PDB file of C-alpha atoms in Angstrom:
ATOM      1  CA  UNK F 111     106.625 -17.586 243.669  1.00  0.00           C
ATOM      2  CA  UNK F 112     110.082 -17.421 247.733  1.00  0.00           C
ATOM      3  CA  UNK F 113     113.532 -17.764 248.653  1.00  0.00           C
ATOM      4  CA  UNK F 114     113.989 -21.163 247.101  1.00  0.00           C
ATOM      5  CA  UNK F 115     114.648 -23.306 250.154  1.00  0.00           C
ATOM      6  CA  UNK F 116     112.961 -21.530 253.025  1.00  0.00           C
ATOM      7  CA  UNK F 117     109.545 -20.396 251.837  1.00  0.00           C
ATOM      8  CA  UNK F 118     106.631 -22.636 251.082  1.00  0.00           C
ATOM      9  CA  UNK F 119     105.519 -23.293 247.518  1.00  0.00           C
ATOM     10  CA  UNK F 120     101.991 -22.036 246.752  1.00  0.00           C
ATOM     11  CA  UNK F 121      99.501 -24.839 246.253  1.00  0.00           C
ATOM     12  CA  UNK F 122      99.272 -25.681 242.543  1.00  0.00           C
ATOM     13  CA  UNK F 123      96.012 -24.769 240.888  1.00  0.00           C
ATOM     14  CA  UNK F 124      94.156 -27.301 238.773  1.00  0.00           C
ATOM     15  CA  UNK F 125      95.705 -27.300 235.335  1.00  0.00           C
ATOM     16  CA  UNK F 126      93.936 -26.772 232.080  1.00  0.00           C
ATOM     17  CA  UNK F 127      96.316 -29.489 230.904  1.00  0.00           C
ATOM     18  CA  UNK F 128      94.887 -32.056 233.333  1.00  0.00           C
ATOM     19  CA  UNK F 129      95.545 -35.370 231.685  1.00  0.00           C
ATOM     20  CA  UNK F 130      93.003 -38.013 230.803  1.00  0.00           C
ATOM     21  CA  UNK F 131      95.753 -40.417 229.888  1.00  0.00           C
ATOM     22  CA  UNK F 132      95.430 -44.137 230.204  1.00  0.00           C
ATOM     23  CA  UNK F 133      96.826 -45.889 233.262  1.00  0.00           C
ATOM     24  CA  UNK F 134     100.177 -46.643 231.629  1.00  0.00           C
ATOM     25  CA  UNK F 135     100.883 -42.991 230.807  1.00  0.00           C
ATOM     26  CA  UNK F 136     102.373 -40.217 232.903  1.00  0.00           C
ATOM     27  CA  UNK F 137      99.994 -37.648 234.360  1.00  0.00           C
ATOM     28  CA  UNK F 138     100.946 -34.071 233.625  1.00  0.00           C
ATOM     29  CA  UNK F 139     101.811 -32.045 236.707  1.00  0.00           C
ATOM     30  CA  UNK F 140      99.614 -28.949 237.017  1.00  0.00           C
ATOM     31  CA  UNK F 141     101.320 -25.571 236.615  1.00  0.00           C
ATOM     32  CA  UNK F 142     102.295 -23.854 239.850  1.00  0.00           C
ATOM     33  CA  UNK F 143     103.543 -20.429 240.835  1.00  0.00           C
ATOM     34  CA  UNK F 144     107.292 -20.082 240.538  1.00  0.00           C
ATOM     35  CA  UNK F 145     108.963 -19.303 243.907  1.00  0.00           C
ATOM     36  CA  UNK F 146     108.564 -15.691 244.929  1.00  0.00           C
ATOM     37  CA  UNK F 147     110.607 -12.858 243.527  1.00  0.00           C
ATOM     38  CA  UNK F 148     111.821 -10.893 246.547  1.00  0.00           C
ATOM     39  CA  UNK F 149     113.257  -7.580 245.266  1.00  0.00           C
ATOM     40  CA  UNK F 150     110.312  -5.190 245.263  1.00  0.00           C
ATOM     41  CA  UNK F 151     107.972  -8.034 246.182  1.00  0.00           C
ATOM     42  CA  UNK F 152     104.368  -7.012 246.706  1.00  0.00           C
ATOM     43  CA  UNK F 153     102.775  -7.469 250.107  1.00  0.00           C
ATOM     44  CA  UNK F 154      99.976 -10.002 250.441  1.00  0.00           C
ATOM     45  CA  UNK F 155      97.848  -7.082 251.630  1.00  0.00           C
ATOM     46  CA  UNK F 156      98.414  -5.075 248.441  1.00  0.00           C
ATOM     47  CA  UNK F 157      95.008  -3.870 247.300  1.00  0.00           C
ATOM     48  CA  UNK F 158      93.619  -4.958 243.972  1.00  0.00           C
ATOM     49  CA  UNK F 159      93.386  -1.278 243.004  1.00  0.00           C
ATOM     50  CA  UNK F 160      97.098  -0.767 243.618  1.00  0.00           C
ATOM     51  CA  UNK F 161      97.870  -3.921 241.667  1.00  0.00           C
ATOM     52  CA  UNK F 162      95.807  -2.764 238.695  1.00  0.00           C
ATOM     53  CA  UNK F 163      97.507   0.634 238.704  1.00  0.00           C
ATOM     54  CA  UNK F 164     100.971  -0.947 238.900  1.00  0.00           C
ATOM     55  CA  UNK F 165     100.067  -3.402 236.136  1.00  0.00           C
ATOM     56  CA  UNK F 166      98.779  -0.660 233.858  1.00  0.00           C
ATOM     57  CA  UNK F 167     101.937   1.376 234.394  1.00  0.00           C
ATOM     58  CA  UNK F 168     104.151  -1.657 233.705  1.00  0.00           C
ATOM     59  CA  UNK F 169     102.204  -2.421 230.531  1.00  0.00           C
ATOM     60  CA  UNK F 170     102.547   1.188 229.368  1.00  0.00           C
ATOM     61  CA  UNK F 171     106.289   1.196 230.012  1.00  0.00           C
ATOM     62  CA  UNK F 172     106.735  -2.126 228.209  1.00  0.00           C
ATOM     63  CA  UNK F 173     105.033  -0.584 225.183  1.00  0.00           C
ATOM     64  CA  UNK F 174     106.474   2.915 225.272  1.00  0.00           C
ATOM     65  CA  UNK F 175     109.343   3.108 227.722  1.00  0.00           C
ATOM     66  CA  UNK F 176     113.092   3.342 227.384  1.00  0.00           C
ATOM     67  CA  UNK F 177     115.298   0.298 227.971  1.00  0.00           C
ATOM     68  CA  UNK F 178     115.698   1.201 231.631  1.00  0.00           C
ATOM     69  CA  UNK F 179     111.972   1.804 232.065  1.00  0.00           C
ATOM     70  CA  UNK F 180     111.216  -1.586 230.518  1.00  0.00           C
ATOM     71  CA  UNK F 181     113.651  -3.174 232.962  1.00  0.00           C
ATOM     72  CA  UNK F 182     111.817  -1.464 235.800  1.00  0.00           C
ATOM     73  CA  UNK F 183     108.505  -2.718 234.390  1.00  0.00           C
ATOM     74  CA  UNK F 184     109.896  -6.261 234.378  1.00  0.00           C
ATOM     75  CA  UNK F 185     110.673  -5.998 238.078  1.00  0.00           C
ATOM     76  CA  UNK F 186     107.138  -4.779 238.724  1.00  0.00           C
ATOM     77  CA  UNK F 187     105.592  -7.634 236.740  1.00  0.00           C
ATOM     78  CA  UNK F 188     107.709 -10.191 238.591  1.00  0.00           C
ATOM     79  CA  UNK F 189     106.707  -8.781 241.959  1.00  0.00           C
ATOM     80  CA  UNK F 190     103.026  -8.588 241.034  1.00  0.00           C
ATOM     81  CA  UNK F 191     102.924 -12.119 239.654  1.00  0.00           C
ATOM     82  CA  UNK F 192     104.456 -13.387 242.907  1.00  0.00           C
ATOM     83  CA  UNK F 193     101.483 -12.198 244.943  1.00  0.00           C
ATOM     84  CA  UNK F 194      99.253 -15.082 246.003  1.00  0.00           C
ATOM     85  CA  UNK F 195      96.085 -13.310 244.887  1.00  0.00           C
ATOM     86  CA  UNK F 196      97.367 -12.266 241.462  1.00  0.00           C
ATOM     87  CA  UNK F 197      95.712 -14.297 238.647  1.00  0.00           C
ATOM     88  CA  UNK F 198      98.228 -15.830 236.201  1.00  0.00           C
ATOM     89  CA  UNK F 199      95.821 -15.106 233.336  1.00  0.00           C
ATOM     90  CA  UNK F 200      96.163 -11.358 233.906  1.00  0.00           C
ATOM     91  CA  UNK F 201      99.951 -11.668 233.778  1.00  0.00           C
ATOM     92  CA  UNK F 202      99.731 -13.727 230.571  1.00  0.00           C
ATOM     93  CA  UNK F 203      97.379 -11.227 228.909  1.00  0.00           C
ATOM     94  CA  UNK F 204      99.669  -8.346 229.867  1.00  0.00           C
ATOM     95  CA  UNK F 205     102.854  -9.992 228.599  1.00  0.00           C
ATOM     96  CA  UNK F 206     101.162 -11.236 225.434  1.00  0.00           C
ATOM     97  CA  UNK F 207      99.744  -7.838 224.489  1.00  0.00           C
ATOM     98  CA  UNK F 208     102.764  -5.657 225.299  1.00  0.00           C
ATOM     99  CA  UNK F 209     105.073  -4.936 222.380  1.00  0.00           C
ATOM    100  CA  UNK F 210     107.804  -7.589 222.066  1.00  0.00           C
ATOM    101  CA  UNK F 211     107.418  -8.333 225.765  1.00  0.00           C
ATOM    102  CA  UNK F 212     107.933 -12.099 225.472  1.00  0.00           C
ATOM    103  CA  UNK F 213     111.112 -11.506 223.491  1.00  0.00           C
ATOM    104  CA  UNK F 214     112.317  -8.871 225.965  1.00  0.00           C
ATOM    105  CA  UNK F 215     111.783 -11.213 228.921  1.00  0.00           C
ATOM    106  CA  UNK F 216     113.700 -13.964 227.147  1.00  0.00           C
ATOM    107  CA  UNK F 217     116.619 -11.614 226.481  1.00  0.00           C
ATOM    108  CA  UNK F 218     116.733 -10.700 230.184  1.00  0.00           C
ATOM    109  CA  UNK F 219     117.473 -14.320 231.099  1.00  0.00           C
ATOM    110  CA  UNK F 220     121.049 -13.529 230.089  1.00  0.00           C
ATOM    111  CA  UNK F 221     121.171 -10.439 232.336  1.00  0.00           C
ATOM    112  CA  UNK F 222     122.638 -11.250 235.754  1.00  0.00           C
ATOM    113  CA  UNK F 223     120.711  -8.419 237.413  1.00  0.00           C
ATOM    114  CA  UNK F 224     117.301  -9.398 236.022  1.00  0.00           C
ATOM    115  CA  UNK F 225     117.463 -13.139 235.452  1.00  0.00           C
ATOM    116  CA  UNK F 226     115.422 -13.854 238.616  1.00  0.00           C
ATOM    117  CA  UNK F 227     112.639 -11.490 237.568  1.00  0.00           C
ATOM    118  CA  UNK F 228     112.642 -12.899 234.036  1.00  0.00           C
ATOM    119  CA  UNK F 229     112.431 -16.496 235.307  1.00  0.00           C
ATOM    120  CA  UNK F 230     109.500 -15.640 237.544  1.00  0.00           C
ATOM    121  CA  UNK F 231     107.618 -13.807 234.780  1.00  0.00           C
ATOM    122  CA  UNK F 232     108.224 -16.432 232.105  1.00  0.00           C
ATOM    123  CA  UNK F 233     107.536 -19.271 234.513  1.00  0.00           C
ATOM    124  CA  UNK F 234     104.206 -17.831 235.612  1.00  0.00           C
ATOM    125  CA  UNK F 235     103.446 -16.808 232.030  1.00  0.00           C
ATOM    126  CA  UNK F 236     103.780 -20.499 231.192  1.00  0.00           C
ATOM    127  CA  UNK F 237     100.755 -21.321 233.370  1.00  0.00           C
ATOM    128  CA  UNK F 238      98.398 -19.645 230.884  1.00  0.00           C
ATOM    129  CA  UNK F 239     100.559 -19.544 227.756  1.00  0.00           C
ATOM    130  CA  UNK F 240      99.093 -20.868 224.511  1.00  0.00           C
ATOM    131  CA  UNK F 241     100.896 -22.538 221.604  1.00  0.00           C
ATOM    132  CA  UNK F 242     101.692 -19.229 219.916  1.00  0.00           C
ATOM    133  CA  UNK F 243     103.156 -17.877 223.169  1.00  0.00           C
ATOM    134  CA  UNK F 244     105.347 -20.954 223.455  1.00  0.00           C
ATOM    135  CA  UNK F 245     106.530 -20.569 219.866  1.00  0.00           C
ATOM    136  CA  UNK F 246     107.500 -16.970 220.586  1.00  0.00           C
ATOM    137  CA  UNK F 247     109.360 -18.007 223.715  1.00  0.00           C
ATOM    138  CA  UNK F 248     111.160 -20.778 221.861  1.00  0.00           C
ATOM    139  CA  UNK F 249     112.074 -18.556 218.884  1.00  0.00           C
ATOM    140  CA  UNK F 250     113.513 -15.952 221.256  1.00  0.00           C
ATOM    141  CA  UNK F 251     115.685 -18.584 222.927  1.00  0.00           C
ATOM    142  CA  UNK F 252     113.795 -18.434 226.209  1.00  0.00           C
ATOM    143  CA  UNK F 253     113.199 -22.162 226.633  1.00  0.00           C
ATOM    144  CA  UNK F 254     116.791 -23.025 225.821  1.00  0.00           C
ATOM    145  CA  UNK F 255     118.056 -20.420 228.287  1.00  0.00           C
ATOM    146  CA  UNK F 256     115.766 -21.694 231.066  1.00  0.00           C
ATOM    147  CA  UNK F 257     116.988 -25.248 230.483  1.00  0.00           C
ATOM    148  CA  UNK F 258     120.620 -24.073 230.493  1.00  0.00           C
ATOM    149  CA  UNK F 259     120.102 -22.409 233.870  1.00  0.00           C
ATOM    150  CA  UNK F 260     118.664 -25.649 235.266  1.00  0.00           C
ATOM    151  CA  UNK F 261     121.575 -27.628 233.807  1.00  0.00           C
ATOM    152  CA  UNK F 262     124.338 -25.409 235.173  1.00  0.00           C
ATOM    153  CA  UNK F 263     122.898 -24.339 238.541  1.00  0.00           C
ATOM    154  CA  UNK F 264     124.202 -26.012 241.679  1.00  0.00           C
ATOM    155  CA  UNK F 265     121.845 -27.139 244.476  1.00  0.00           C
ATOM    156  CA  UNK F 266     122.738 -24.094 246.579  1.00  0.00           C
ATOM    157  CA  UNK F 267     122.179 -21.672 243.696  1.00  0.00           C
ATOM    158  CA  UNK F 268     119.238 -19.344 244.383  1.00  0.00           C
ATOM    159  CA  UNK F 269     118.260 -19.502 240.721  1.00  0.00           C
ATOM    160  CA  UNK F 270     117.756 -23.257 240.636  1.00  0.00           C
ATOM    161  CA  UNK F 271     114.281 -23.441 242.151  1.00  0.00           C
ATOM    162  CA  UNK F 272     113.050 -20.520 240.056  1.00  0.00           C
ATOM    163  CA  UNK F 273     114.448 -22.111 236.910  1.00  0.00           C
ATOM    164  CA  UNK F 274     112.916 -25.480 237.804  1.00  0.00           C
ATOM    165  CA  UNK F 275     109.525 -23.872 238.377  1.00  0.00           C
ATOM    166  CA  UNK F 276     109.742 -22.169 235.004  1.00  0.00           C
ATOM    167  CA  UNK F 277     110.919 -25.421 233.399  1.00  0.00           C
ATOM    168  CA  UNK F 278     107.925 -27.268 234.827  1.00  0.00           C
ATOM    169  CA  UNK F 279     105.445 -24.725 233.473  1.00  0.00           C
ATOM    170  CA  UNK F 280     106.889 -24.399 229.968  1.00  0.00           C
ATOM    171  CA  UNK F 281     107.361 -28.140 229.377  1.00  0.00           C
ATOM    172  CA  UNK F 282     103.755 -28.619 228.293  1.00  0.00           C
ATOM    173  CA  UNK F 283     104.285 -29.524 224.651  1.00  0.00           C
ATOM    174  CA  UNK F 284     106.378 -31.817 222.491  1.00  0.00           C
ATOM    175  CA  UNK F 285     108.679 -29.053 221.196  1.00  0.00           C
ATOM    176  CA  UNK F 286     109.767 -28.047 224.692  1.00  0.00           C
ATOM    177  CA  UNK F 287     109.975 -31.654 225.874  1.00  0.00           C
ATOM    178  CA  UNK F 288     112.117 -32.745 222.924  1.00  0.00           C
ATOM    179  CA  UNK F 289     114.427 -29.740 223.353  1.00  0.00           C
ATOM    180  CA  UNK F 290     114.832 -30.604 227.036  1.00  0.00           C
ATOM    181  CA  UNK F 291     115.788 -34.166 226.133  1.00  0.00           C
ATOM    182  CA  UNK F 292     118.201 -33.010 223.410  1.00  0.00           C
ATOM    183  CA  UNK F 293     119.955 -30.814 225.969  1.00  0.00           C
ATOM    184  CA  UNK F 294     120.337 -33.700 228.413  1.00  0.00           C
ATOM    185  CA  UNK F 295     117.898 -32.178 230.874  1.00  0.00           C
ATOM    186  CA  UNK F 296     116.093 -35.454 231.512  1.00  0.00           C
ATOM    187  CA  UNK F 297     119.188 -36.830 233.253  1.00  0.00           C
ATOM    188  CA  UNK F 298     119.743 -33.604 235.182  1.00  0.00           C
ATOM    189  CA  UNK F 299     116.153 -33.509 236.416  1.00  0.00           C
ATOM    190  CA  UNK F 300     116.383 -37.140 237.531  1.00  0.00           C
ATOM    191  CA  UNK F 301     119.420 -36.215 239.615  1.00  0.00           C
ATOM    192  CA  UNK F 302     117.596 -33.282 241.184  1.00  0.00           C
ATOM    193  CA  UNK F 303     114.638 -35.426 242.280  1.00  0.00           C
ATOM    194  CA  UNK F 304     116.982 -36.833 244.930  1.00  0.00           C
ATOM    195  CA  UNK F 305     117.652 -33.353 246.364  1.00  0.00           C
ATOM    196  CA  UNK F 306     117.198 -32.819 250.075  1.00  0.00           C
ATOM    197  CA  UNK F 307     115.479 -29.513 249.257  1.00  0.00           C
ATOM    198  CA  UNK F 308     111.736 -30.275 248.999  1.00  0.00           C
ATOM    199  CA  UNK F 309     111.118 -27.395 246.583  1.00  0.00           C
ATOM    200  CA  UNK F 310     113.860 -28.562 244.209  1.00  0.00           C
ATOM    201  CA  UNK F 311     112.615 -32.142 244.429  1.00  0.00           C
ATOM    202  CA  UNK F 312     108.990 -31.098 243.776  1.00  0.00           C
ATOM    203  CA  UNK F 313     109.696 -28.952 240.726  1.00  0.00           C
ATOM    204  CA  UNK F 314     112.201 -31.399 239.240  1.00  0.00           C
ATOM    205  CA  UNK F 315     109.752 -34.301 239.601  1.00  0.00           C
ATOM    206  CA  UNK F 316     106.920 -32.235 238.132  1.00  0.00           C
ATOM    207  CA  UNK F 317     109.064 -31.108 235.197  1.00  0.00           C
ATOM    208  CA  UNK F 318     109.954 -34.734 234.483  1.00  0.00           C
ATOM    209  CA  UNK F 319     106.277 -35.691 234.576  1.00  0.00           C
ATOM    210  CA  UNK F 320     105.399 -32.955 232.096  1.00  0.00           C
ATOM    211  CA  UNK F 321     108.210 -33.870 229.719  1.00  0.00           C
ATOM    212  CA  UNK F 322     107.178 -37.524 229.762  1.00  0.00           C
ATOM    213  CA  UNK F 323     103.479 -36.680 229.401  1.00  0.00           C
ATOM    214  CA  UNK F 324     104.200 -34.429 226.414  1.00  0.00           C
ATOM    215  CA  UNK F 325     106.224 -37.137 224.696  1.00  0.00           C
ATOM    216  CA  UNK F 326     103.569 -39.783 225.435  1.00  0.00           C
ATOM    217  CA  UNK F 327     100.858 -37.534 224.063  1.00  0.00           C
ATOM    218  CA  UNK F 328     102.784 -36.993 220.846  1.00  0.00           C
ATOM    219  CA  UNK F 329     103.364 -40.730 220.416  1.00  0.00           C
ATOM    220  CA  UNK F 330      99.672 -41.499 220.971  1.00  0.00           C
ATOM    221  CA  UNK F 331      98.684 -38.902 218.382  1.00  0.00           C
ATOM    222  CA  UNK F 332     101.101 -40.137 215.708  1.00  0.00           C
ATOM    223  CA  UNK F 333      99.143 -41.651 212.799  1.00  0.00           C
ATOM    224  CA  UNK F 334      99.530 -45.399 212.516  1.00  0.00           C
ATOM    225  CA  UNK F 335     101.070 -46.840 209.386  1.00  0.00           C
ATOM    226  CA  UNK F 336      98.621 -47.866 206.695  1.00  0.00           C
ATOM    227  CA  UNK F 337      99.085 -51.611 207.096  1.00  0.00           C
ATOM    228  CA  UNK F 338      96.554 -52.451 204.373  1.00  0.00           C
ATOM    229  CA  UNK F 339      98.499 -50.313 201.912  1.00  0.00           C
ATOM    230  CA  UNK F 340     101.778 -51.901 202.971  1.00  0.00           C
ATOM    231  CA  UNK F 341     100.312 -55.390 202.574  1.00  0.00           C
ATOM    232  CA  UNK F 342      99.008 -54.541 199.088  1.00  0.00           C
ATOM    233  CA  UNK F 343     102.453 -53.376 198.017  1.00  0.00           C
ATOM    234  CA  UNK F 344     103.954 -56.712 199.007  1.00  0.00           C
TER     235      UNK F 344
END
């Protein structure tokens, strides 16, 4: 997850959402790491043992700590999840199992001092999040807040690329896609695909692909009208 414009975007891993859509449908973009969180960022050489210890401490503080300790744990989780060798599944399991952690992360999107860390955590959480995780994020206002950040951020805003990365990873279902469209995000993302910043362009294009793929999938799965029944009624 990098300073939005200068650092390279980690190569996306193959998505569990890989689409088998027909040729006329949009292929879902695979989830990718959100640009790196720099404050307290872990070194690429950080040992797996140190990572495990830091993760265990963050999980403990999320479950048992004070408000300030939970905020510190959030920073640790964001830094850990930015490391290239840190599996997104471990982050997802940690966030999912910690008490009210999803809800806490969503609330921190409104905190100017922790919004970057929250975007990174929720964005990378989205790589492995299941339907229940997404419902929790939506109920806590996390999706709406992420979309608002994308909508209001200017091209030179450091938050934009992080928010776009999170947007891309959470837009993997019809609920998120329809909310994005209701908020006018489809138009905003189209505008951002013309950005001169390759990271902004990449994440905006990928988010658009995922929104369209989610909508297409829902349409394909809608039950067809019972034409025989309708004919009989006539």
